Amino acid sequence: MTLKVAINGYGTIGKRVADAVALQDDMEIIGVTKRRPTFEAKMAIKNGFPFYAADQEFVKDFEAEKIPVQGTLKDLLKKADIVMDCTPKKCGYKPMYEEFGKKAIFQGGEKHELTGLSFNAIANYDKAIGADYVRVVSCNTTGLCRTLYPLDEAFGIENVTAVMIRRGADPWDSKSGPINAIEPVLKVPSHHGPDVQSVMPNLNIQTTAVKVPTTIMHLHSIVVRLKDKATTEDVVETWDKTPRVKFVCAKHGIKSTAQIMELAKDLGKKRSDLFEIAIWRDGVHVVDNVLYYYQAIHQESDVVPENIDAIRAMCNLESDKMKSIEKTNKAMGIE
Ligand code: NAD
């Protein structure tokens, strides 16, 4: 018997999580929801996912577009073991999931306080075992946790200072920006540092952020003062052993996020997603025990495998984090 997973909100994250669940042998998609009869609703049907309206009021719009609807979110919840809330932030579905007695996973747009448990597989898988409500942290926080946690384990971290250079919008989004400006986040620290601490509470981290006119990736410039003595090679060796971290190299023609996305296209995953965090190998430098590095984040996809591991932990499908990570990676073709 496989675990029955429902997706509420078949958008940027929801459609990717649905595909990732469908690739696993211990879970299945029993339905996805949307509010509007968009091309994504039609694609959900084409992909073979049972389709549900987010609410009764939207059913007539789907029917008018000849999109077959199996029922509403409430009908879907009755059949599900767990619901993946992939709706925009603050949509407020948690009371409904509680009413139906269903476990739920929320996304990084929500505040930590919604669930009291923020998740990153490598950093705190064990905390989510058997939990009812979990928030998978945002794409930026996922990137920071993935590369900082193994460093903290291997060498200890005195402090971290990181600058988030954030994409202005997702590629499909023609309304957001900036289009021709650089916009600093004037609140200091930016929310990213405290968000990392929701997963790694003892980490001394400060972050600032700027938004730039690009849609394809975020880039982080990170400075880490290590506790134990380490060389550049020690750090590289540590990340070499870390799942979901991928080295890229300027001398092999990858000098910018544009070439990373070209590599992702060549790797041939669906939607050209890059689930790994890309670190420039030739940008890693340890000087006087201070580590400098750059990493790039494919915002639409790095959180997807984390959602799968969160399901396994919460529903007691696997108690060993590395086994879950390996299983997820194998099914999704992640190195
Ligand atoms: P999206 O707008 O692409 O998709 C949201 C989906 O939710 C849509 O399909 C919409 O039909 C549905 N929906 C259900 N109830 C809704 C309601 N009440 N109002 C509006 N839409 C409703 O959003 P997304 O980018 O997938 O973001 C979902 C969550 O994932 C957010 O918490 C976001 O912060 C987080 N996240 C997004 C990204 C990213 O790059 N897009 C990365 C990491 C995390």
PDB file of C-alpha atoms in Angstrom, residues 7-19 32-36 38-41 43-44 47 49 51 84-88 107 170 172 271 273 300-301 303-304:
ATOM      1  CA  ILE A   7      -1.660  18.589  -3.493  1.00  0.00           C
ATOM      2  CA  ASN A   8      -3.543  21.771  -2.657  1.00  0.00           C
ATOM      3  CA  GLY A   9      -2.339  24.409  -5.159  1.00  0.00           C
ATOM      4  CA  TYR A  10      -1.029  22.987  -8.436  1.00  0.00           C
ATOM      5  CA  GLY A  11       1.223  25.973  -9.248  1.00  0.00           C
ATOM      6  CA  THR A  12       4.990  26.486  -9.482  1.00  0.00           C
ATOM      7  CA  ILE A  13       5.837  24.328  -6.461  1.00  0.00           C
ATOM      8  CA  GLY A  14       2.711  22.127  -6.416  1.00  0.00           C
ATOM      9  CA  LYS A  15       3.168  20.736  -9.917  1.00  0.00           C
ATOM     10  CA  ARG A  16       6.820  19.886  -9.208  1.00  0.00           C
ATOM     11  CA  VAL A  17       6.007  18.208  -5.897  1.00  0.00           C
ATOM     12  CA  ALA A  18       3.247  16.227  -7.641  1.00  0.00           C
ATOM     13  CA  ASP A  19       5.704  14.942 -10.245  1.00  0.00           C
ATOM     14  CA  VAL A  32      -4.478  18.013  -7.083  1.00  0.00           C
ATOM     15  CA  THR A  33      -6.460  21.239  -6.727  1.00  0.00           C
ATOM     16  CA  LYS A  34      -6.614  24.599  -8.448  1.00  0.00           C
ATOM     17  CA  ARG A  35      -8.850  27.647  -8.416  1.00  0.00           C
ATOM     18  CA  ARG A  36      -8.738  28.767 -12.050  1.00  0.00           C
ATOM     19  CA  THR A  38      -5.654  27.723 -16.555  1.00  0.00           C
ATOM     20  CA  PHE A  39      -3.260  25.797 -18.814  1.00  0.00           C
ATOM     21  CA  GLU A  40      -1.807  24.283 -15.607  1.00  0.00           C
ATOM     22  CA  ALA A  41      -5.202  22.747 -14.773  1.00  0.00           C
ATOM     23  CA  MET A  43      -1.726  19.949 -17.831  1.00  0.00           C
ATOM     24  CA  ALA A  44      -2.649  18.305 -14.504  1.00  0.00           C
ATOM     25  CA  ASN A  47      -0.351  14.286 -16.580  1.00  0.00           C
ATOM     26  CA  PHE A  49      -3.590  13.505 -11.854  1.00  0.00           C
ATOM     27  CA  PHE A  51      -8.338  16.978 -10.513  1.00  0.00           C
ATOM     28  CA  MET A  84       0.940  19.296   0.544  1.00  0.00           C
ATOM     29  CA  ASP A  85      -0.128  22.922   0.897  1.00  0.00           C
ATOM     30  CA  CYS A  86       1.450  24.591  -2.140  1.00  0.00           C
ATOM     31  CA  THR A  87      -0.841  27.619  -2.151  1.00  0.00           C
ATOM     32  CA  PRO A  88       0.507  31.190  -1.975  1.00  0.00           C
ATOM     33  CA  GLN A 107       5.944  25.906   2.047  1.00  0.00           C
ATOM     34  CA  ASP A 170       9.876  33.540 -11.345  1.00  0.00           C
ATOM     35  CA  TRP A 172       6.575  32.874 -15.810  1.00  0.00           C
ATOM     36  CA  ARG A 271      11.274  21.735 -16.847  1.00  0.00           C
ATOM     37  CA  ASP A 273      14.948  21.958 -13.013  1.00  0.00           C
ATOM     38  CA  GLU A 300      11.514  26.790  -8.337  1.00  0.00           C
ATOM     39  CA  SER A 301      12.951  23.346  -7.647  1.00  0.00           C
ATOM     40  CA  VAL A 303      12.729  22.575  -2.201  1.00  0.00           C
ATOM     41  CA  VAL A 304      11.011  19.736  -4.090  1.00  0.00           C
TER      42      VAL A 304
END
